[in-house]
Amino acid sequence: MPGTMAIVMPDHGTSDSSLQSLPVPPPVRPMLAKRVDGIPRGDGWLFEPKWDGFRTLVFRNGDDLLLQSRDLKPMNRYFPELAAPLLEQLPERCAIDGELVIAGAGGLEFETLQARIHPAASRVAMLAENTPASLVAWDLLCFGDRDLTAAPFRERRALLERLLAVARPPLHVTPVTASPAQAEDWFRRFEGAGLDGIMAKDPEGAYQPGKRAMLKVKHRRTADCVVAGLRWHRGAPEERVGSLLLGLYDGDGRLHHIGVVGSFSAARRSALASELRPYRTQGEEHPWQGWSGAGSQRRPGAVSRWSSGKDLSWVPLRPELVVEVSYDHMQGSRLRHTAQFVRWRPDKDPNECTYDQLEVTAPYELQRIFGAG
């Protein structure tokens, strides 16, 4: 029956599962992208919106179905609501590349998607009903007995469109265009819906597992933030700084932890350890002192299912330093990814580092992106 699903655990080629008989069996490392500053011009590119979700490869052979994450882990148990519609709509034997997303009223909700990864089966079932996920497909690795990874992307894409021509939610095929002008329009308008850029693909390119064979263009902005803490570089406490904890003030004067800035050179990490020593405090007057984790403020040392096993200890700094950082976009009240250091701002009053400075993008109707479906 279509609703019956075998939860298949990838084991790097030793499984007896029927999925190992596919022309492209799991596990497969997804093809990756390298970042570029702008949308490529001229002919010879195909463009797609860049979805902000969980990269997912889907393998199906009969009633066997595997949702594989970017790091080769099975995700079936976290998204049980996708089993029946995928078994109903996908070809009998195939492997598809795409993205798991959750669409809310205002756009894609990555934090809601993160919450779906939970160890308790009862909570997984509840979340599957209350916050169902969708799969957005964009590439086809195999179909029937055909290995398509060496075929040009334009052929893989055309076949994917034919196979999923009547796809219904929660299964979608991502939009595609050969027009740089259309891609620029998507880049501007789709961001408010939670999409975080544009992908550029070579129509003649093969599928190259694990290789950065695509291009991605992401939004880049700057913000002035308060430096309110630091974390030590792994294995070098008191010697090298790993990251700086960033804060912004809300309208009520509360300092919120919004993320971190990192990616310093080894020499810079050592220099920061000395430069920041005079700002270290025991926390008596620190705005994050005695955080309980309650309310809307974010606690920099809080443990989540995503940080289990990581050292999240941090050293409070007097909130007197301001740093300008670059970032791609916000997810709610936090930076979606690690920010990049631009420069120190000794001319800036920390109290001026507020959420008001951030550019706010209006949500674009997500159903328009999904298409008629």
mmCIF file of C-alpha atoms in Angstrom:
data_model
loop_
_atom_site.group_PDB
_atom_site.id
_atom_site.type_symbol
_atom_site.label_atom_id
_atom_site.label_comp_id
_atom_site.label_asym_id
_atom_site.label_seq_id
_atom_site.Cartn_x
_atom_site.Cartn_y
_atom_site.Cartn_z
ATOM 1 C CA MET A 1 0.000 0.000 0.000
ATOM 2 C CA PRO A 2 1.258 3.534 -0.702
ATOM 3 C CA GLY A 3 0.962 4.495 2.957
ATOM 4 C CA THR A 4 3.282 1.714 4.120
ATOM 5 C CA MET A 5 6.865 2.858 4.452
ATOM 6 C CA ALA A 6 10.005 0.948 5.276
ATOM 7 C CA ILE A 7 12.312 3.190 7.324
ATOM 8 C CA VAL A 8 15.680 2.507 5.750
ATOM 9 C CA MET A 9 18.930 3.277 7.522
ATOM 10 C CA PRO A 10 21.809 4.036 5.134
ATOM 11 C CA ASP A 11 24.895 1.965 5.863
ATOM 12 C CA HIS A 12 27.306 3.025 3.139
ATOM 13 C CA GLY A 13 26.634 0.171 0.770
ATOM 14 C CA THR A 14 26.135 -2.877 3.012
ATOM 15 C CA SER A 15 22.334 -2.822 3.330
ATOM 16 C CA ASP A 16 20.113 -5.536 1.803
ATOM 17 C CA SER A 17 17.411 -2.924 1.236
ATOM 18 C CA SER A 18 15.927 -2.693 -2.228
ATOM 19 C CA LEU A 19 17.193 0.892 -2.349
ATOM 20 C CA GLN A 20 20.679 -0.500 -2.885
ATOM 21 C CA SER A 21 19.526 -1.842 -6.243
ATOM 22 C CA LEU A 22 18.781 1.644 -7.554
ATOM 23 C CA PRO A 23 21.102 2.903 -10.305
ATOM 24 C CA VAL A 24 22.158 5.577 -7.808
ATOM 25 C CA PRO A 25 21.854 3.979 -4.344
ATOM 26 C CA PRO A 26 22.107 5.789 -1.023
ATOM 27 C CA PRO A 27 24.021 7.311 0.573
ATOM 28 C CA VAL A 28 24.888 10.106 -1.882
ATOM 29 C CA ARG A 29 26.566 13.346 -0.936
ATOM 30 C CA PRO A 30 24.544 16.200 -2.447
ATOM 31 C CA MET A 31 26.120 18.469 -5.029
ATOM 32 C CA LEU A 32 27.110 21.779 -3.404
ATOM 33 C CA ALA A 33 27.473 25.413 -4.432
ATOM 34 C CA LYS A 34 30.138 28.065 -4.100
ATOM 35 C CA ARG A 35 29.207 31.618 -3.258
ATOM 36 C CA VAL A 36 29.571 34.439 -5.785
ATOM 37 C CA ASP A 37 28.928 38.155 -5.429
ATOM 38 C CA GLY A 38 26.305 38.601 -8.138
ATOM 39 C CA ILE A 39 23.987 36.845 -10.536
ATOM 40 C CA PRO A 40 25.987 35.652 -13.585
ATOM 41 C CA ARG A 41 25.178 37.521 -16.784
ATOM 42 C CA GLY A 42 24.854 36.264 -20.313
ATOM 43 C CA ASP A 43 23.499 33.063 -21.746
ATOM 44 C CA GLY A 44 24.353 29.647 -20.442
ATOM 45 C CA TRP A 45 22.828 29.610 -16.952
ATOM 46 C CA LEU A 46 19.646 28.319 -15.394
ATOM 47 C CA PHE A 47 18.470 30.076 -12.238
ATOM 48 C CA GLU A 48 16.359 28.868 -9.307
ATOM 49 C CA PRO A 49 15.322 30.399 -5.976
ATOM 50 C CA LYS A 50 17.538 29.282 -3.084
ATOM 51 C CA TRP A 51 15.318 27.588 -0.519
ATOM 52 C CA ASP A 52 16.029 27.902 3.190
ATOM 53 C CA GLY A 53 15.315 24.477 4.632
ATOM 54 C CA PHE A 54 16.882 21.036 5.062
ATOM 55 C CA ARG A 55 18.745 19.755 2.009
ATOM 56 C CA THR A 56 17.236 16.354 1.328
ATOM 57 C CA LEU A 57 17.813 13.517 -1.120
ATOM 58 C CA VAL A 58 14.843 11.193 -1.586
ATOM 59 C CA PHE A 59 15.342 7.590 -2.688
ATOM 60 C CA ARG A 60 12.411 5.377 -3.628
ATOM 61 C CA ASN A 61 12.161 1.796 -4.806
ATOM 62 C CA GLY A 62 8.652 0.372 -4.554
ATOM 63 C CA ASP A 63 7.501 0.788 -0.964
ATOM 64 C CA ASP A 64 11.008 1.559 0.319
ATOM 65 C CA LEU A 65 11.540 5.264 0.875
ATOM 66 C CA LEU A 66 14.504 7.113 2.358
ATOM 67 C CA LEU A 67 14.792 10.800 3.190
ATOM 68 C CA GLN A 68 18.543 11.437 3.452
ATOM 69 C CA SER A 69 20.000 14.593 4.989
ATOM 70 C CA ARG A 70 22.973 16.532 3.678
ATOM 71 C CA ASP A 71 25.206 14.704 6.176
ATOM 72 C CA LEU A 72 23.897 11.287 5.033
ATOM 73 C CA LYS A 73 21.530 10.679 7.953
ATOM 74 C CA PRO A 74 17.991 9.259 7.608
ATOM 75 C CA MET A 75 15.188 11.695 8.400
ATOM 76 C CA ASN A 76 12.119 9.487 7.841
ATOM 77 C CA ARG A 77 11.098 9.371 11.488
ATOM 78 C CA TYR A 78 10.992 13.164 11.803
ATOM 79 C CA PHE A 79 8.710 13.719 8.797
ATOM 80 C CA PRO A 80 6.204 10.838 8.771
ATOM 81 C CA GLU A 81 3.550 12.981 7.062
ATOM 82 C CA LEU A 82 5.560 12.902 3.818
ATOM 83 C CA ALA A 83 5.549 9.113 3.423
ATOM 84 C CA ALA A 84 2.128 8.624 1.849
ATOM 85 C CA PRO A 85 2.186 11.596 -0.589
ATOM 86 C CA LEU A 86 5.726 10.840 -1.763
ATOM 87 C CA LEU A 87 4.978 7.157 -2.311
ATOM 88 C CA GLU A 88 1.844 8.163 -4.156
ATOM 89 C CA GLN A 89 3.418 10.755 -6.440
ATOM 90 C CA LEU A 90 7.075 9.840 -7.010
ATOM 91 C CA PRO A 91 8.113 7.391 -9.725
ATOM 92 C CA GLU A 92 8.399 3.767 -8.609
ATOM 93 C CA ARG A 93 12.209 3.847 -8.835
ATOM 94 C CA CYS A 94 13.992 7.183 -8.500
ATOM 95 C CA ALA A 95 16.355 9.426 -6.564
ATOM 96 C CA ILE A 96 15.530 13.126 -6.269
ATOM 97 C CA ASP A 97 17.432 16.097 -4.851
ATOM 98 C CA GLY A 98 15.567 18.916 -3.133
ATOM 99 C CA GLU A 99 14.780 20.735 0.088
ATOM 100 C CA LEU A 100 12.430 20.126 3.004
ATOM 101 C CA VAL A 101 10.694 23.353 4.035
ATOM 102 C CA ILE A 102 7.824 24.507 6.226
ATOM 103 C CA ALA A 103 5.692 27.321 4.838
ATOM 104 C CA GLY A 104 3.785 29.587 7.194
ATOM 105 C CA ALA A 105 1.553 32.573 6.610
ATOM 106 C CA GLY A 106 4.520 34.934 6.332
ATOM 107 C CA GLY A 107 6.916 32.693 4.417
ATOM 108 C CA LEU A 108 9.330 29.860 5.139
ATOM 109 C CA GLU A 109 9.829 29.096 8.831
ATOM 110 C CA PHE A 110 13.271 27.603 9.424
ATOM 111 C CA GLU A 111 13.023 27.667 13.215
ATOM 112 C CA THR A 112 9.772 25.681 12.996
ATOM 113 C CA LEU A 113 11.550 23.210 10.733
ATOM 114 C CA GLN A 114 14.376 22.859 13.246
ATOM 115 C CA ALA A 115 11.850 22.026 15.958
ATOM 116 C CA ARG A 116 10.753 18.992 13.927
ATOM 117 C CA ILE A 117 13.969 17.171 14.873
ATOM 118 C CA HIS A 118 12.862 15.793 18.222
ATOM 119 C CA PRO A 119 13.670 12.507 20.014
ATOM 120 C CA ALA A 120 10.157 11.905 21.384
ATOM 121 C CA ALA A 121 7.882 9.981 19.014
ATOM 122 C CA SER A 122 4.763 11.546 20.524
ATOM 123 C CA ARG A 123 6.056 15.049 19.863
ATOM 124 C CA VAL A 124 7.153 14.106 16.342
ATOM 125 C CA ALA A 125 3.600 12.935 15.640
ATOM 126 C CA MET A 126 2.112 16.120 17.059
ATOM 127 C CA LEU A 127 4.454 18.373 15.083
ATOM 128 C CA ALA A 128 3.841 16.400 11.892
ATOM 129 C CA GLU A 129 0.161 17.241 12.215
ATOM 130 C CA ASN A 130 0.525 20.847 13.358
ATOM 131 C CA THR A 131 3.505 21.973 11.253
ATOM 132 C CA PRO A 132 3.627 19.715 8.169
ATOM 133 C CA ALA A 133 6.615 19.944 5.865
ATOM 134 C CA SER A 134 6.823 20.162 2.095
ATOM 135 C CA LEU A 135 9.407 18.837 -0.350
ATOM 136 C CA VAL A 136 10.641 21.134 -3.110
ATOM 137 C CA ALA A 137 12.366 19.077 -5.832
ATOM 138 C CA TRP A 138 14.926 20.418 -8.296
ATOM 139 C CA ASP A 139 17.074 17.568 -9.613
ATOM 140 C CA LEU A 140 16.763 13.939 -10.663
ATOM 141 C CA LEU A 141 19.650 11.533 -10.067
ATOM 142 C CA CYS A 142 18.064 8.361 -11.393
ATOM 143 C CA PHE A 143 14.796 7.096 -12.847
ATOM 144 C CA GLY A 144 13.841 3.493 -13.425
ATOM 145 C CA ASP A 145 17.076 1.743 -14.379
ATOM 146 C CA ARG A 146 18.769 4.910 -15.664
ATOM 147 C CA ASP A 147 21.637 6.605 -13.849
ATOM 148 C CA LEU A 148 21.196 10.265 -14.807
ATOM 149 C CA THR A 149 24.110 11.796 -12.893
ATOM 150 C CA ALA A 150 26.248 12.074 -16.051
ATOM 151 C CA ALA A 151 23.410 13.585 -18.101
ATOM 152 C CA PRO A 152 23.271 17.384 -18.621
ATOM 153 C CA PHE A 153 21.244 19.231 -16.013
ATOM 154 C CA ARG A 154 18.822 20.514 -18.689
ATOM 155 C CA GLU A 155 17.901 16.899 -19.493
ATOM 156 C CA ARG A 156 17.549 15.930 -15.833
ATOM 157 C CA ARG A 157 15.406 18.988 -15.197
ATOM 158 C CA ALA A 158 13.164 18.369 -18.238
ATOM 159 C CA LEU A 159 12.574 14.769 -17.176
ATOM 160 C CA LEU A 160 11.853 15.847 -13.591
ATOM 161 C CA GLU A 161 9.241 18.305 -14.864
ATOM 162 C CA ARG A 162 7.560 15.604 -16.955
ATOM 163 C CA LEU A 163 7.525 13.088 -14.115
ATOM 164 C CA LEU A 164 6.130 15.611 -11.613
ATOM 165 C CA ALA A 165 3.921 17.562 -14.025
ATOM 166 C CA VAL A 166 0.848 16.991 -11.851
ATOM 167 C CA ALA A 167 2.585 17.141 -8.470
ATOM 168 C CA ARG A 168 0.368 18.215 -5.611
ATOM 169 C CA PRO A 169 1.274 19.638 -2.189
ATOM 170 C CA PRO A 170 3.290 18.762 -0.193
ATOM 171 C CA LEU A 171 5.400 17.954 -3.290
ATOM 172 C CA HIS A 172 6.553 20.854 -5.474
ATOM 173 C CA VAL A 173 9.019 21.499 -8.302
ATOM 174 C CA THR A 174 11.109 24.634 -7.872
ATOM 175 C CA PRO A 175 10.691 27.416 -10.454
ATOM 176 C CA VAL A 176 13.485 27.814 -13.021
ATOM 177 C CA THR A 177 14.391 30.513 -15.519
ATOM 178 C CA ALA A 178 17.114 31.184 -18.072
ATOM 179 C CA SER A 179 16.620 34.941 -17.741
ATOM 180 C CA PRO A 180 19.098 36.868 -15.555
ATOM 181 C CA ALA A 181 16.505 39.657 -15.324
ATOM 182 C CA GLN A 182 13.929 37.225 -13.939
ATOM 183 C CA ALA A 183 16.529 35.906 -11.494
ATOM 184 C CA GLU A 184 17.242 39.471 -10.316
ATOM 185 C CA ASP A 185 13.515 39.983 -9.774
ATOM 186 C CA TRP A 186 13.287 36.778 -7.735
ATOM 187 C CA PHE A 187 16.357 37.810 -5.742
ATOM 188 C CA ARG A 188 14.640 41.044 -4.692
ATOM 189 C CA ARG A 189 11.078 39.844 -4.164
ATOM 190 C CA PHE A 190 11.366 36.338 -2.778
ATOM 191 C CA GLU A 191 13.526 37.175 0.245
ATOM 192 C CA GLY A 192 10.609 38.327 2.372
ATOM 193 C CA ALA A 193 9.122 34.871 1.999
ATOM 194 C CA GLY A 194 12.197 33.285 3.580
ATOM 195 C CA LEU A 195 14.133 32.319 0.466
ATOM 196 C CA ASP A 196 17.714 33.427 0.880
ATOM 197 C CA GLY A 197 19.123 33.914 -2.598
ATOM 198 C CA ILE A 198 19.463 32.528 -6.106
ATOM 199 C CA MET A 199 21.098 29.370 -7.444
ATOM 200 C CA ALA A 200 22.854 29.428 -10.835
ATOM 201 C CA LYS A 201 23.388 26.096 -12.594
ATOM 202 C CA ASP A 202 25.183 25.041 -15.753
ATOM 203 C CA PRO A 203 22.544 23.467 -18.027
ATOM 204 C CA GLU A 204 25.228 21.188 -19.478
ATOM 205 C CA GLY A 205 26.614 20.185 -16.097
ATOM 206 C CA ALA A 206 26.600 16.656 -14.673
ATOM 207 C CA TYR A 207 25.504 15.901 -11.110
ATOM 208 C CA GLN A 208 28.717 15.885 -9.077
ATOM 209 C CA PRO A 209 28.202 14.509 -5.538
ATOM 210 C CA GLY A 210 30.047 16.490 -2.887
ATOM 211 C CA LYS A 211 31.482 18.967 -5.416
ATOM 212 C CA ARG A 212 30.804 22.712 -5.419
ATOM 213 C CA ALA A 213 29.581 22.635 -9.003
ATOM 214 C CA MET A 214 26.790 25.224 -8.660
ATOM 215 C CA LEU A 215 26.802 28.935 -7.829
ATOM 216 C CA LYS A 216 24.807 30.671 -5.115
ATOM 217 C CA VAL A 217 24.093 34.364 -4.723
ATOM 218 C CA LYS A 218 22.954 35.424 -1.268
ATOM 219 C CA HIS A 219 21.916 38.712 0.267
ATOM 220 C CA ARG A 220 24.602 40.554 2.187
ATOM 221 C CA ARG A 221 23.946 43.398 4.627
ATOM 222 C CA THR A 222 25.765 45.047 7.509
ATOM 223 C CA ALA A 223 24.741 45.898 11.059
ATOM 224 C CA ASP A 224 26.399 47.517 14.066
ATOM 225 C CA CYS A 225 26.200 45.182 17.079
ATOM 226 C CA VAL A 226 27.245 45.220 20.706
ATOM 227 C CA VAL A 227 29.974 42.740 21.632
ATOM 228 C CA ALA A 228 28.730 41.319 24.929
ATOM 229 C CA GLY A 229 30.695 38.107 25.295
ATOM 230 C CA LEU A 230 33.156 35.692 23.772
ATOM 231 C CA ARG A 231 33.725 31.984 23.403
ATOM 232 C CA TRP A 232 37.183 30.468 23.425
ATOM 233 C CA HIS A 233 38.538 28.671 20.413
ATOM 234 C CA ARG A 234 38.334 24.931 20.810
ATOM 235 C CA GLY A 235 41.293 23.635 22.791
ATOM 236 C CA ALA A 236 42.722 27.077 23.519
ATOM 237 C CA PRO A 237 40.890 28.682 26.474
ATOM 238 C CA GLU A 238 42.426 31.984 27.594
ATOM 239 C CA GLU A 239 44.659 31.927 24.515
ATOM 240 C CA ARG A 240 42.528 32.285 21.369
ATOM 241 C CA VAL A 241 39.032 33.667 20.825
ATOM 242 C CA GLY A 242 36.677 31.454 18.848
ATOM 243 C CA SER A 243 33.753 33.826 18.347
ATOM 244 C CA LEU A 244 32.250 37.054 19.649
ATOM 245 C CA LEU A 245 28.695 37.124 20.997
ATOM 246 C CA LEU A 246 26.584 39.831 19.390
ATOM 247 C CA GLY A 247 23.700 41.790 20.854
ATOM 248 C CA LEU A 248 21.048 44.271 19.747
ATOM 249 C CA TYR A 249 18.748 46.378 21.905
ATOM 250 C CA ASP A 250 14.985 46.177 21.513
ATOM 251 C CA GLY A 251 12.562 49.079 21.960
ATOM 252 C CA ASP A 252 12.449 48.507 25.726
ATOM 253 C CA GLY A 253 16.220 48.741 26.143
ATOM 254 C CA ARG A 254 16.824 44.983 26.595
ATOM 255 C CA LEU A 255 19.947 43.562 25.003
ATOM 256 C CA HIS A 256 19.196 40.390 23.020
ATOM 257 C CA HIS A 257 21.755 37.829 21.924
ATOM 258 C CA ILE A 258 21.343 37.616 18.135
ATOM 259 C CA GLY A 259 24.240 35.389 17.090
ATOM 260 C CA VAL A 260 28.013 35.341 16.734
ATOM 261 C CA VAL A 261 30.794 36.617 14.513
ATOM 262 C CA GLY A 262 33.724 34.305 13.838
ATOM 263 C CA SER A 263 36.064 33.065 11.087
ATOM 264 C CA PHE A 264 39.133 34.888 12.426
ATOM 265 C CA SER A 265 42.682 33.957 11.492
ATOM 266 C CA ALA A 266 44.805 32.193 14.111
ATOM 267 C CA ALA A 267 46.848 35.346 14.681
ATOM 268 C CA ARG A 268 43.729 37.465 15.073
ATOM 269 C CA ARG A 269 42.227 34.996 17.568
ATOM 270 C CA SER A 270 45.317 35.338 19.764
ATOM 271 C CA ALA A 271 45.325 39.131 19.485
ATOM 272 C CA LEU A 272 41.634 39.319 20.431
ATOM 273 C CA ALA A 273 42.305 37.335 23.601
ATOM 274 C CA SER A 274 44.633 40.121 24.750
ATOM 275 C CA GLU A 275 42.632 43.038 23.383
ATOM 276 C CA LEU A 276 39.406 41.956 25.072
ATOM 277 C CA ARG A 277 40.923 41.100 28.453
ATOM 278 C CA PRO A 278 40.195 44.575 29.930
ATOM 279 C CA TYR A 279 36.497 44.196 29.043
ATOM 280 C CA ARG A 280 36.013 40.866 30.795
ATOM 281 C CA THR A 281 33.643 40.915 33.744
ATOM 282 C CA GLN A 282 32.275 38.462 36.272
ATOM 283 C CA GLY A 283 28.819 39.433 35.148
ATOM 284 C CA GLU A 284 27.649 41.428 38.167
ATOM 285 C CA GLU A 285 26.507 44.304 35.949
ATOM 286 C CA HIS A 286 26.089 42.348 32.742
ATOM 287 C CA PRO A 287 22.661 42.615 31.014
ATOM 288 C CA TRP A 288 22.633 38.840 30.522
ATOM 289 C CA GLN A 289 23.322 38.112 34.207
ATOM 290 C CA GLY A 290 21.041 35.499 35.741
ATOM 291 C CA TRP A 291 19.332 34.622 32.501
ATOM 292 C CA SER A 292 16.686 31.981 33.053
ATOM 293 C CA GLY A 293 16.014 31.456 29.370
ATOM 294 C CA ALA A 294 12.413 32.547 29.885
ATOM 295 C CA GLY A 295 10.641 34.994 27.653
ATOM 296 C CA SER A 296 11.776 36.164 24.252
ATOM 297 C CA GLN A 297 15.401 36.926 25.079
ATOM 298 C CA ARG A 298 17.936 34.470 23.717
ATOM 299 C CA ARG A 299 20.479 32.941 26.041
ATOM 300 C CA PRO A 300 23.948 32.464 24.524
ATOM 301 C CA GLY A 301 24.745 29.380 26.573
ATOM 302 C CA ALA A 302 21.430 27.617 26.142
ATOM 303 C CA VAL A 303 21.590 23.986 25.078
ATOM 304 C CA SER A 304 19.372 22.719 22.290
ATOM 305 C CA ARG A 305 19.066 19.490 20.366
ATOM 306 C CA TRP A 306 21.265 21.126 17.727
ATOM 307 C CA SER A 307 24.068 21.987 20.142
ATOM 308 C CA SER A 308 24.151 18.823 22.225
ATOM 309 C CA GLY A 309 27.717 17.919 23.066
ATOM 310 C CA LYS A 310 29.118 21.337 22.136
ATOM 311 C CA ASP A 311 30.862 23.573 24.638
ATOM 312 C CA LEU A 312 28.605 26.649 24.808
ATOM 313 C CA SER A 313 30.299 28.236 27.799
ATOM 314 C CA TRP A 314 31.003 31.923 27.316
ATOM 315 C CA VAL A 315 32.847 34.795 28.958
ATOM 316 C CA PRO A 316 30.820 37.980 29.671
ATOM 317 C CA LEU A 317 32.235 41.244 28.330
ATOM 318 C CA ARG A 318 31.157 44.680 29.367
ATOM 319 C CA PRO A 319 28.803 45.785 26.565
ATOM 320 C CA GLU A 320 30.942 48.755 25.566
ATOM 321 C CA LEU A 321 32.386 47.667 22.215
ATOM 322 C CA VAL A 322 30.609 47.951 18.878
ATOM 323 C CA VAL A 323 31.463 45.910 15.821
ATOM 324 C CA GLU A 324 30.160 46.177 12.279
ATOM 325 C CA VAL A 325 29.353 42.768 10.831
ATOM 326 C CA SER A 326 27.988 41.555 7.523
ATOM 327 C CA TYR A 327 25.159 39.041 7.407
ATOM 328 C CA ASP A 328 22.824 37.490 4.882
ATOM 329 C CA HIS A 329 19.463 37.591 6.657
ATOM 330 C CA MET A 330 17.665 37.399 9.958
ATOM 331 C CA GLN A 331 15.585 34.424 11.085
ATOM 332 C CA GLY A 332 13.088 35.928 13.461
ATOM 333 C CA SER A 333 15.132 37.939 15.969
ATOM 334 C CA ARG A 334 18.446 36.168 15.263
ATOM 335 C CA LEU A 335 21.067 35.950 12.558
ATOM 336 C CA ARG A 336 20.406 32.909 10.401
ATOM 337 C CA HIS A 337 24.139 32.207 9.917
ATOM 338 C CA THR A 338 27.420 33.222 11.509
ATOM 339 C CA ALA A 339 28.177 36.881 10.767
ATOM 340 C CA GLN A 340 31.422 38.092 9.201
ATOM 341 C CA PHE A 341 33.647 40.730 10.823
ATOM 342 C CA VAL A 342 33.859 44.046 8.932
ATOM 343 C CA ARG A 343 35.417 46.559 11.357
ATOM 344 C CA TRP A 344 35.319 47.929 14.869
ATOM 345 C CA ARG A 345 33.150 51.016 15.389
ATOM 346 C CA PRO A 346 34.766 53.053 18.226
ATOM 347 C CA ASP A 347 32.696 56.031 17.065
ATOM 348 C CA LYS A 348 29.415 54.226 17.745
ATOM 349 C CA ASP A 349 27.466 54.375 21.022
ATOM 350 C CA PRO A 350 26.431 50.812 22.027
ATOM 351 C CA ASN A 351 22.944 52.099 22.840
ATOM 352 C CA GLU A 352 22.499 52.920 19.152
ATOM 353 C CA CYS A 353 22.801 49.221 18.244
ATOM 354 C CA THR A 354 19.100 48.464 17.934
ATOM 355 C CA TYR A 355 16.861 46.288 15.814
ATOM 356 C CA ASP A 356 15.602 49.453 14.124
ATOM 357 C CA GLN A 357 18.721 49.623 11.948
ATOM 358 C CA LEU A 358 17.953 46.321 10.252
ATOM 359 C CA GLU A 359 16.430 46.257 6.808
ATOM 360 C CA VAL A 360 13.015 44.622 6.877
ATOM 361 C CA THR A 361 11.825 42.831 3.748
ATOM 362 C CA ALA A 362 8.123 42.491 3.105
ATOM 363 C CA PRO A 363 6.881 38.912 2.809
ATOM 364 C CA TYR A 364 6.117 37.779 -0.714
ATOM 365 C CA GLU A 365 3.163 35.470 -1.100
ATOM 366 C CA LEU A 366 4.689 31.981 -0.847
ATOM 367 C CA GLN A 367 1.952 30.351 -2.910
ATOM 368 C CA ARG A 368 3.138 32.437 -5.856
ATOM 369 C CA ILE A 369 6.569 30.835 -5.482
ATOM 370 C CA PHE A 370 5.152 27.326 -5.181
ATOM 371 C CA GLY A 371 3.076 27.970 -8.284
ATOM 372 C CA ALA A 372 -0.340 26.605 -9.078
ATOM 373 C CA GLY A 373 0.832 23.222 -7.852
#
